[in-house]
Amino acid sequence: MQKLIWLSDLHYDAQALVQSHDPRVRLEAAVDLINAHHTDAVCCVVTGDMVETASDASYAALKAALSRLSVPVLPLTGNHDSHALLRAHLPLPDGAMPDFVQYAVALDGHVLIALDTLDEGKDSGLLCEARLSWLETALEAAGETPVSIFMHHQPVKLGLAMLDPDNLTNAEAFWQIVDRYPSVRNVFAGHVHRPTTTHRKGVTITTLPSVLYQAPPEHPPWDWTTFAPAREATRLGVVHLGPEQTTVHFEKICAYDHGGAP
Ligand SMILES: [Fe+2]
């Protein structure tokens, strides 16, 4: 059994509030929780939106904040990130794909694959031909070892009216590859700032609340003109990867008001 910690959507900024929330206070609370209770995790995967605005200053400040973590960090890109700036500031595992934030990590009895779905300048995601080809090669290399894929943009419609349009735009191409590899057990995605789970053809797709702020639930209906973060706690995922099953615990990092707007 492998245990790893999963965070998503830090939207870190060196100085500013983001959606009236303090990203420094909220990440600090997550780091404190991990260091207090999860030092036995093999790594901490962050499914993108590492920073709110991609700049050297943002990534440098984030790197300093993450340096307090007692477990290794595996970063991914989200739509708020930059391939080049993230790579310039945050180390990636050996063998990462050139120019992108995409890599495979061999765990004990499991393979973790991190995909880079950033389509710079857009909120929606994309896996270009080069990244899809890399994925196919990585899945081939994994053989029959169980695989979990981490990515920012969700590759399925989740029934979230305002968030579904900004998912992985070429999800069909992604599934055309993944469907040929029964070794793939899980997809873990960020982006929607809400906890959901979907089962599709033998693969469980799970999304995670943000470390910073949550999107509202579907009821009452909302749109981007009425958007306001939900008054919900922030959570991390404690992912237990076993040979026959995966279990995710959603653990509260802090109550809504901790670092949030009054
Ligand atoms: Fe986000």
PDB file of C-alpha atoms and ligand atoms in Angstrom:
ATOM      1  CA  MET A   1       0.000   0.000   0.000  1.00  0.00           C
ATOM      2  CA  GLN A   2       1.368   3.391  -1.006  1.00  0.00           C
ATOM      3  CA  LYS A   3       0.182   6.551   0.677  1.00  0.00           C
ATOM      4  CA  LEU A   4       0.482   9.900  -1.001  1.00  0.00           C
ATOM      5  CA  ILE A   5      -0.892  13.346  -0.306  1.00  0.00           C
ATOM      6  CA  TRP A   6      -2.873  15.194  -2.942  1.00  0.00           C
ATOM      7  CA  LEU A   7      -3.353  18.966  -3.027  1.00  0.00           C
ATOM      8  CA  SER A   8      -4.939  21.066  -5.754  1.00  0.00           C
ATOM      9  CA  ASP A   9      -5.367  24.630  -6.932  1.00  0.00           C
ATOM     10  CA  LEU A  10      -3.108  26.566  -4.586  1.00  0.00           C
ATOM     11  CA  HIS A  11      -3.481  29.785  -6.644  1.00  0.00           C
ATOM     12  CA  TYR A  12      -0.444  31.045  -4.772  1.00  0.00           C
ATOM     13  CA  ASP A  13       0.553  34.695  -4.807  1.00  0.00           C
ATOM     14  CA  ALA A  14       3.446  36.383  -3.070  1.00  0.00           C
ATOM     15  CA  GLN A  15       1.362  39.286  -1.767  1.00  0.00           C
ATOM     16  CA  ALA A  16      -2.221  39.564  -2.995  1.00  0.00           C
ATOM     17  CA  LEU A  17      -5.495  38.095  -1.830  1.00  0.00           C
ATOM     18  CA  VAL A  18      -7.202  35.840  -4.374  1.00  0.00           C
ATOM     19  CA  GLN A  19     -11.014  35.779  -4.359  1.00  0.00           C
ATOM     20  CA  SER A  20     -10.716  37.536  -0.979  1.00  0.00           C
ATOM     21  CA  HIS A  21      -8.683  34.639   0.420  1.00  0.00           C
ATOM     22  CA  ASP A  22      -5.058  34.617   1.559  1.00  0.00           C
ATOM     23  CA  PRO A  23      -3.185  31.910  -0.395  1.00  0.00           C
ATOM     24  CA  ARG A  24      -0.191  32.129   1.934  1.00  0.00           C
ATOM     25  CA  VAL A  25      -2.256  31.390   5.062  1.00  0.00           C
ATOM     26  CA  ARG A  26      -4.095  28.563   3.381  1.00  0.00           C
ATOM     27  CA  LEU A  27      -1.011  26.828   1.979  1.00  0.00           C
ATOM     28  CA  GLU A  28       0.750  27.222   5.308  1.00  0.00           C
ATOM     29  CA  ALA A  29      -2.156  25.409   6.996  1.00  0.00           C
ATOM     30  CA  ALA A  30      -1.884  22.564   4.459  1.00  0.00           C
ATOM     31  CA  VAL A  31       1.867  22.268   4.981  1.00  0.00           C
ATOM     32  CA  ASP A  32       1.415  22.250   8.755  1.00  0.00           C
ATOM     33  CA  LEU A  33      -1.185  19.473   8.527  1.00  0.00           C
ATOM     34  CA  ILE A  34       0.994  17.329   6.274  1.00  0.00           C
ATOM     35  CA  ASN A  35       4.067  17.828   8.444  1.00  0.00           C
ATOM     36  CA  ALA A  36       2.087  16.960  11.576  1.00  0.00           C
ATOM     37  CA  HIS A  37       0.331  13.817  10.348  1.00  0.00           C
ATOM     38  CA  HIS A  38       1.532  12.640   6.944  1.00  0.00           C
ATOM     39  CA  THR A  39       5.305  12.440   6.936  1.00  0.00           C
ATOM     40  CA  ASP A  40       4.933   8.774   5.988  1.00  0.00           C
ATOM     41  CA  ALA A  41       3.528   9.756   2.571  1.00  0.00           C
ATOM     42  CA  VAL A  42       5.808   9.012  -0.383  1.00  0.00           C
ATOM     43  CA  CYS A  43       5.073  12.361  -2.013  1.00  0.00           C
ATOM     44  CA  CYS A  44       2.685  15.286  -2.250  1.00  0.00           C
ATOM     45  CA  VAL A  45       1.147  15.720  -5.704  1.00  0.00           C
ATOM     46  CA  VAL A  46      -0.339  19.123  -6.564  1.00  0.00           C
ATOM     47  CA  THR A  47      -2.768  19.023  -9.493  1.00  0.00           C
ATOM     48  CA  GLY A  48      -2.093  22.438 -10.948  1.00  0.00           C
ATOM     49  CA  ASP A  49      -2.950  26.090 -10.595  1.00  0.00           C
ATOM     50  CA  MET A  50       0.200  26.297  -8.529  1.00  0.00           C
ATOM     51  CA  VAL A  51       0.066  30.096  -8.755  1.00  0.00           C
ATOM     52  CA  GLU A  52      -2.680  32.642  -9.429  1.00  0.00           C
ATOM     53  CA  THR A  53      -0.610  34.666 -11.898  1.00  0.00           C
ATOM     54  CA  ALA A  54       2.426  33.110 -13.545  1.00  0.00           C
ATOM     55  CA  SER A  55       5.513  35.202 -12.765  1.00  0.00           C
ATOM     56  CA  ASP A  56       9.015  34.643 -11.440  1.00  0.00           C
ATOM     57  CA  ALA A  57       7.990  36.303  -8.174  1.00  0.00           C
ATOM     58  CA  SER A  58       4.964  34.022  -7.683  1.00  0.00           C
ATOM     59  CA  TYR A  59       6.865  30.811  -8.356  1.00  0.00           C
ATOM     60  CA  ALA A  60       9.843  31.876  -6.236  1.00  0.00           C
ATOM     61  CA  ALA A  61       7.530  32.614  -3.295  1.00  0.00           C
ATOM     62  CA  LEU A  62       5.706  29.322  -3.818  1.00  0.00           C
ATOM     63  CA  LYS A  63       8.978  27.404  -3.905  1.00  0.00           C
ATOM     64  CA  ALA A  64       9.954  28.950  -0.572  1.00  0.00           C
ATOM     65  CA  ALA A  65       6.578  28.102   0.980  1.00  0.00           C
ATOM     66  CA  LEU A  66       6.717  24.507  -0.268  1.00  0.00           C
ATOM     67  CA  SER A  67      10.278  24.070   1.001  1.00  0.00           C
ATOM     68  CA  ARG A  68       8.783  23.609   4.515  1.00  0.00           C
ATOM     69  CA  LEU A  69       7.069  20.397   3.400  1.00  0.00           C
ATOM     70  CA  SER A  70       8.597  17.247   4.825  1.00  0.00           C
ATOM     71  CA  VAL A  71       7.588  15.110   1.829  1.00  0.00           C
ATOM     72  CA  PRO A  72       8.716  15.571  -1.808  1.00  0.00           C
ATOM     73  CA  VAL A  73       6.452  17.738  -3.982  1.00  0.00           C
ATOM     74  CA  LEU A  74       5.316  16.718  -7.457  1.00  0.00           C
ATOM     75  CA  PRO A  75       3.934  19.808  -9.256  1.00  0.00           C
ATOM     76  CA  LEU A  76       1.584  19.930 -12.251  1.00  0.00           C
ATOM     77  CA  THR A  77       0.428  22.764 -14.472  1.00  0.00           C
ATOM     78  CA  GLY A  78      -3.066  24.253 -14.452  1.00  0.00           C
ATOM     79  CA  ASN A  79      -4.535  26.974 -16.621  1.00  0.00           C
ATOM     80  CA  HIS A  80      -3.056  29.658 -14.332  1.00  0.00           C
ATOM     81  CA  ASP A  81       0.471  28.300 -14.763  1.00  0.00           C
ATOM     82  CA  SER A  82       3.281  28.623 -17.306  1.00  0.00           C
ATOM     83  CA  HIS A  83       5.193  25.624 -18.634  1.00  0.00           C
ATOM     84  CA  ALA A  84       8.481  27.518 -18.742  1.00  0.00           C
ATOM     85  CA  LEU A  85       8.203  29.405 -15.452  1.00  0.00           C
ATOM     86  CA  LEU A  86       7.063  26.376 -13.484  1.00  0.00           C
ATOM     87  CA  ARG A  87       9.969  24.362 -14.887  1.00  0.00           C
ATOM     88  CA  ALA A  88      12.371  27.192 -14.067  1.00  0.00           C
ATOM     89  CA  HIS A  89      11.424  27.268 -10.393  1.00  0.00           C
ATOM     90  CA  LEU A  90      10.102  23.866  -9.317  1.00  0.00           C
ATOM     91  CA  PRO A  91      12.141  20.681  -9.778  1.00  0.00           C
ATOM     92  CA  LEU A  92      10.620  17.796 -11.727  1.00  0.00           C
ATOM     93  CA  PRO A  93      11.421  14.081 -11.444  1.00  0.00           C
ATOM     94  CA  ASP A  94      14.179  12.642 -13.615  1.00  0.00           C
ATOM     95  CA  GLY A  95      13.045  11.722 -17.107  1.00  0.00           C
ATOM     96  CA  ALA A  96      10.365  14.412 -17.370  1.00  0.00           C
ATOM     97  CA  MET A  97       9.215  15.247 -20.893  1.00  0.00           C
ATOM     98  CA  PRO A  98      11.169  18.224 -22.310  1.00  0.00           C
ATOM     99  CA  ASP A  99       9.374  21.602 -22.346  1.00  0.00           C
ATOM    100  CA  PHE A 100       6.305  20.314 -20.475  1.00  0.00           C
ATOM    101  CA  VAL A 101       5.436  19.379 -16.904  1.00  0.00           C
ATOM    102  CA  GLN A 102       4.761  15.749 -17.677  1.00  0.00           C
ATOM    103  CA  TYR A 103       6.477  12.734 -16.100  1.00  0.00           C
ATOM    104  CA  ALA A 104       6.099   9.219 -14.710  1.00  0.00           C
ATOM    105  CA  VAL A 105       7.159   8.084 -11.238  1.00  0.00           C
ATOM    106  CA  ALA A 106       7.543   4.408 -10.325  1.00  0.00           C
ATOM    107  CA  LEU A 107       6.164   3.782  -6.850  1.00  0.00           C
ATOM    108  CA  ASP A 108       6.184   0.430  -5.071  1.00  0.00           C
ATOM    109  CA  GLY A 109       3.680  -1.581  -7.126  1.00  0.00           C
ATOM    110  CA  HIS A 110       2.139   1.440  -8.818  1.00  0.00           C
ATOM    111  CA  VAL A 111       3.018   3.968 -11.513  1.00  0.00           C
ATOM    112  CA  LEU A 112       2.088   7.629 -11.123  1.00  0.00           C
ATOM    113  CA  ILE A 113       1.734   9.573 -14.376  1.00  0.00           C
ATOM    114  CA  ALA A 114       1.498  13.376 -14.289  1.00  0.00           C
ATOM    115  CA  LEU A 115       0.036  15.006 -17.404  1.00  0.00           C
ATOM    116  CA  ASP A 116       0.401  18.615 -18.531  1.00  0.00           C
ATOM    117  CA  THR A 117      -3.003  19.787 -19.809  1.00  0.00           C
ATOM    118  CA  LEU A 118      -2.132  23.486 -19.926  1.00  0.00           C
ATOM    119  CA  ASP A 119      -3.177  25.240 -23.154  1.00  0.00           C
ATOM    120  CA  GLU A 120      -1.530  28.602 -22.460  1.00  0.00           C
ATOM    121  CA  GLY A 121      -3.918  31.554 -22.693  1.00  0.00           C
ATOM    122  CA  LYS A 122      -7.041  29.431 -22.243  1.00  0.00           C
ATOM    123  CA  ASP A 123      -9.051  28.256 -19.244  1.00  0.00           C
ATOM    124  CA  SER A 124      -9.792  24.923 -20.917  1.00  0.00           C
ATOM    125  CA  GLY A 125      -7.198  22.183 -21.254  1.00  0.00           C
ATOM    126  CA  LEU A 126      -5.509  20.362 -24.120  1.00  0.00           C
ATOM    127  CA  LEU A 127      -3.184  17.429 -24.667  1.00  0.00           C
ATOM    128  CA  CYS A 128      -1.309  18.072 -27.932  1.00  0.00           C
ATOM    129  CA  GLU A 129      -0.094  15.250 -30.168  1.00  0.00           C
ATOM    130  CA  ALA A 130       3.356  15.242 -28.514  1.00  0.00           C
ATOM    131  CA  ARG A 131       1.902  14.917 -25.019  1.00  0.00           C
ATOM    132  CA  LEU A 132      -0.576  12.218 -26.125  1.00  0.00           C
ATOM    133  CA  SER A 133       2.230  10.271 -27.767  1.00  0.00           C
ATOM    134  CA  TRP A 134       4.313  10.553 -24.593  1.00  0.00           C
ATOM    135  CA  LEU A 135       1.336   9.228 -22.587  1.00  0.00           C
ATOM    136  CA  GLU A 136       1.016   6.213 -24.839  1.00  0.00           C
ATOM    137  CA  THR A 137       4.717   5.436 -24.454  1.00  0.00           C
ATOM    138  CA  ALA A 138       4.488   5.798 -20.655  1.00  0.00           C
ATOM    139  CA  LEU A 139       1.476   3.470 -20.458  1.00  0.00           C
ATOM    140  CA  GLU A 140       3.241   0.933 -22.646  1.00  0.00           C
ATOM    141  CA  ALA A 141       6.274   1.102 -20.341  1.00  0.00           C
ATOM    142  CA  ALA A 142       4.123   0.568 -17.241  1.00  0.00           C
ATOM    143  CA  GLY A 143       3.092  -2.863 -18.520  1.00  0.00           C
ATOM    144  CA  GLU A 144       0.618  -4.504 -16.163  1.00  0.00           C
ATOM    145  CA  THR A 145       1.563  -2.376 -13.147  1.00  0.00           C
ATOM    146  CA  PRO A 146      -1.455  -0.356 -11.917  1.00  0.00           C
ATOM    147  CA  VAL A 147      -1.388   3.271 -13.054  1.00  0.00           C
ATOM    148  CA  SER A 148      -2.847   6.456 -11.570  1.00  0.00           C
ATOM    149  CA  ILE A 149      -2.949   9.551 -13.773  1.00  0.00           C
ATOM    150  CA  PHE A 150      -2.833  13.031 -12.253  1.00  0.00           C
ATOM    151  CA  MET A 151      -3.895  16.009 -14.398  1.00  0.00           C
ATOM    152  CA  HIS A 152      -5.395  19.455 -13.910  1.00  0.00           C
ATOM    153  CA  HIS A 153      -8.306  19.474 -16.376  1.00  0.00           C
ATOM    154  CA  GLN A 154     -11.012  16.887 -15.871  1.00  0.00           C
ATOM    155  CA  PRO A 155     -11.374  14.542 -18.892  1.00  0.00           C
ATOM    156  CA  VAL A 156     -15.124  13.983 -18.358  1.00  0.00           C
ATOM    157  CA  LYS A 157     -18.263  16.074 -17.995  1.00  0.00           C
ATOM    158  CA  LEU A 158     -19.155  16.221 -14.310  1.00  0.00           C
ATOM    159  CA  GLY A 159     -22.595  17.824 -14.461  1.00  0.00           C
ATOM    160  CA  LEU A 160     -21.148  21.153 -13.281  1.00  0.00           C
ATOM    161  CA  ALA A 161     -22.834  23.674 -15.574  1.00  0.00           C
ATOM    162  CA  MET A 162     -20.275  26.484 -15.334  1.00  0.00           C
ATOM    163  CA  LEU A 163     -17.190  24.275 -15.093  1.00  0.00           C
ATOM    164  CA  ASP A 164     -17.797  21.550 -17.674  1.00  0.00           C
ATOM    165  CA  PRO A 165     -17.129  23.850 -20.674  1.00  0.00           C
ATOM    166  CA  ASP A 166     -13.541  24.404 -19.484  1.00  0.00           C
ATOM    167  CA  ASN A 167     -12.581  20.755 -19.194  1.00  0.00           C
ATOM    168  CA  LEU A 168     -10.027  18.858 -21.308  1.00  0.00           C
ATOM    169  CA  THR A 169     -11.200  19.849 -24.781  1.00  0.00           C
ATOM    170  CA  ASN A 170      -9.787  16.776 -26.506  1.00  0.00           C
ATOM    171  CA  ALA A 171     -10.807  14.280 -23.860  1.00  0.00           C
ATOM    172  CA  GLU A 172     -11.865  11.878 -26.621  1.00  0.00           C
ATOM    173  CA  ALA A 173      -8.259  11.552 -27.806  1.00  0.00           C
ATOM    174  CA  PHE A 174      -7.143  10.979 -24.210  1.00  0.00           C
ATOM    175  CA  TRP A 175      -9.673   8.170 -23.704  1.00  0.00           C
ATOM    176  CA  GLN A 176      -8.862   6.574 -27.054  1.00  0.00           C
ATOM    177  CA  ILE A 177      -5.432   5.873 -25.602  1.00  0.00           C
ATOM    178  CA  VAL A 178      -6.360   5.158 -21.980  1.00  0.00           C
ATOM    179  CA  ASP A 179      -9.169   2.770 -22.925  1.00  0.00           C
ATOM    180  CA  ARG A 180      -6.551   0.452 -24.441  1.00  0.00           C
ATOM    181  CA  TYR A 181      -4.682   0.120 -21.131  1.00  0.00           C
ATOM    182  CA  PRO A 182      -6.611  -1.687 -18.366  1.00  0.00           C
ATOM    183  CA  SER A 183      -3.665  -0.907 -16.084  1.00  0.00           C
ATOM    184  CA  VAL A 184      -5.115   2.599 -15.616  1.00  0.00           C
ATOM    185  CA  ARG A 185      -7.114   2.562 -12.374  1.00  0.00           C
ATOM    186  CA  ASN A 186      -7.520   6.215 -11.452  1.00  0.00           C
ATOM    187  CA  VAL A 187      -7.560   9.756 -12.776  1.00  0.00           C
ATOM    188  CA  PHE A 188      -7.082  12.491 -10.186  1.00  0.00           C
ATOM    189  CA  ALA A 189      -7.942  15.997 -11.426  1.00  0.00           C
ATOM    190  CA  GLY A 190      -8.172  19.529 -10.076  1.00  0.00           C
ATOM    191  CA  HIS A 191      -9.576  22.615 -11.775  1.00  0.00           C
ATOM    192  CA  VAL A 192     -13.212  22.402 -10.666  1.00  0.00           C
ATOM    193  CA  HIS A 193     -12.539  23.284  -6.988  1.00  0.00           C
ATOM    194  CA  ARG A 194     -15.141  20.730  -5.919  1.00  0.00           C
ATOM    195  CA  PRO A 195     -15.093  17.109  -4.713  1.00  0.00           C
ATOM    196  CA  THR A 196     -16.617  14.697  -7.233  1.00  0.00           C
ATOM    197  CA  THR A 197     -16.187  11.082  -8.243  1.00  0.00           C
ATOM    198  CA  THR A 198     -17.075   9.475 -11.578  1.00  0.00           C
ATOM    199  CA  HIS A 199     -16.677   5.898 -12.737  1.00  0.00           C
ATOM    200  CA  ARG A 200     -16.069   5.365 -16.445  1.00  0.00           C
ATOM    201  CA  LYS A 201     -15.184   2.045 -18.089  1.00  0.00           C
ATOM    202  CA  GLY A 202     -13.105   0.744 -15.199  1.00  0.00           C
ATOM    203  CA  VAL A 203     -11.431   4.044 -14.352  1.00  0.00           C
ATOM    204  CA  THR A 204     -12.408   6.176 -11.350  1.00  0.00           C
ATOM    205  CA  ILE A 205     -12.057   9.916 -11.900  1.00  0.00           C
ATOM    206  CA  THR A 206     -11.862  11.978  -8.718  1.00  0.00           C
ATOM    207  CA  THR A 207     -11.652  15.754  -8.293  1.00  0.00           C
ATOM    208  CA  LEU A 208     -10.549  17.616  -5.196  1.00  0.00           C
ATOM    209  CA  PRO A 209     -11.463  20.859  -3.443  1.00  0.00           C
ATOM    210  CA  SER A 210      -8.948  23.686  -3.743  1.00  0.00           C
ATOM    211  CA  VAL A 211      -6.456  24.551  -1.026  1.00  0.00           C
ATOM    212  CA  LEU A 212      -7.620  28.162  -1.429  1.00  0.00           C
ATOM    213  CA  TYR A 213     -11.336  28.543  -2.288  1.00  0.00           C
ATOM    214  CA  GLN A 214     -14.235  26.375  -3.465  1.00  0.00           C
ATOM    215  CA  ALA A 215     -16.599  26.689  -6.405  1.00  0.00           C
ATOM    216  CA  PRO A 216     -20.268  26.785  -5.417  1.00  0.00           C
ATOM    217  CA  PRO A 217     -22.392  23.623  -5.620  1.00  0.00           C
ATOM    218  CA  GLU A 218     -24.962  23.355  -8.428  1.00  0.00           C
ATOM    219  CA  HIS A 219     -27.843  24.420  -6.204  1.00  0.00           C
ATOM    220  CA  PRO A 220     -28.887  27.162  -6.145  1.00  0.00           C
ATOM    221  CA  PRO A 221     -27.863  27.760  -9.796  1.00  0.00           C
ATOM    222  CA  TRP A 222     -25.098  30.311 -10.385  1.00  0.00           C
ATOM    223  CA  ASP A 223     -23.140  31.796 -13.268  1.00  0.00           C
ATOM    224  CA  TRP A 224     -19.931  33.798 -13.548  1.00  0.00           C
ATOM    225  CA  THR A 225     -21.774  37.086 -12.971  1.00  0.00           C
ATOM    226  CA  THR A 226     -23.067  35.836  -9.613  1.00  0.00           C
ATOM    227  CA  PHE A 227     -20.031  33.717  -8.699  1.00  0.00           C
ATOM    228  CA  ALA A 228     -18.855  33.830  -5.108  1.00  0.00           C
ATOM    229  CA  PRO A 229     -16.690  31.157  -3.463  1.00  0.00           C
ATOM    230  CA  ALA A 230     -18.639  28.606  -1.458  1.00  0.00           C
ATOM    231  CA  ARG A 231     -18.269  28.916   2.298  1.00  0.00           C
ATOM    232  CA  GLU A 232     -16.778  25.449   2.568  1.00  0.00           C
ATOM    233  CA  ALA A 233     -13.697  24.075   4.303  1.00  0.00           C
ATOM    234  CA  THR A 234     -10.512  23.431   2.336  1.00  0.00           C
ATOM    235  CA  ARG A 235      -9.427  19.806   2.027  1.00  0.00           C
ATOM    236  CA  LEU A 236      -6.546  17.629   0.947  1.00  0.00           C
ATOM    237  CA  GLY A 237      -6.664  14.070  -0.333  1.00  0.00           C
ATOM    238  CA  VAL A 238      -4.901  11.208   1.421  1.00  0.00           C
ATOM    239  CA  VAL A 239      -4.592   8.648  -1.369  1.00  0.00           C
ATOM    240  CA  HIS A 240      -3.992   5.001  -0.486  1.00  0.00           C
ATOM    241  CA  LEU A 241      -2.904   3.037  -3.548  1.00  0.00           C
ATOM    242  CA  GLY A 242      -3.102  -0.727  -3.159  1.00  0.00           C
ATOM    243  CA  PRO A 243      -2.736  -3.596  -5.607  1.00  0.00           C
ATOM    244  CA  GLU A 244      -6.503  -4.187  -5.715  1.00  0.00           C
ATOM    245  CA  GLN A 245      -8.123  -0.963  -4.560  1.00  0.00           C
ATOM    246  CA  THR A 246      -7.649   2.764  -4.160  1.00  0.00           C
ATOM    247  CA  THR A 247      -9.079   4.708  -1.230  1.00  0.00           C
ATOM    248  CA  VAL A 248      -9.080   8.486  -0.881  1.00  0.00           C
ATOM    249  CA  HIS A 249      -9.704  10.247   2.422  1.00  0.00           C
ATOM    250  CA  PHE A 250     -10.755  13.892   2.159  1.00  0.00           C
ATOM    251  CA  GLU A 251      -9.229  15.587   5.171  1.00  0.00           C
ATOM    252  CA  LYS A 252     -10.158  19.074   6.303  1.00  0.00           C
ATOM    253  CA  ILE A 253      -7.241  21.513   6.193  1.00  0.00           C
ATOM    254  CA  CYS A 254      -9.018  24.464   7.720  1.00  0.00           C
ATOM    255  CA  ALA A 255     -12.509  25.808   8.260  1.00  0.00           C
ATOM    256  CA  TYR A 256     -13.835  28.331   5.767  1.00  0.00           C
ATOM    257  CA  ASP A 257     -13.064  31.379   7.888  1.00  0.00           C
ATOM    258  CA  HIS A 258      -9.422  30.456   8.404  1.00  0.00           C
ATOM    259  CA  GLY A 259      -7.742  32.807   5.982  1.00  0.00           C
ATOM    260  CA  GLY A 260     -11.013  33.549   4.247  1.00  0.00           C
ATOM    261  CA  ALA A 261     -13.120  36.648   3.904  1.00  0.00           C
ATOM    262  CA  PRO A 262     -15.385  37.478   6.871  1.00  0.00           C
TER     263      PRO A 262
HETATM  264 FE    FE B   1      -8.007  26.569  -9.994  1.00  0.00          FE
END
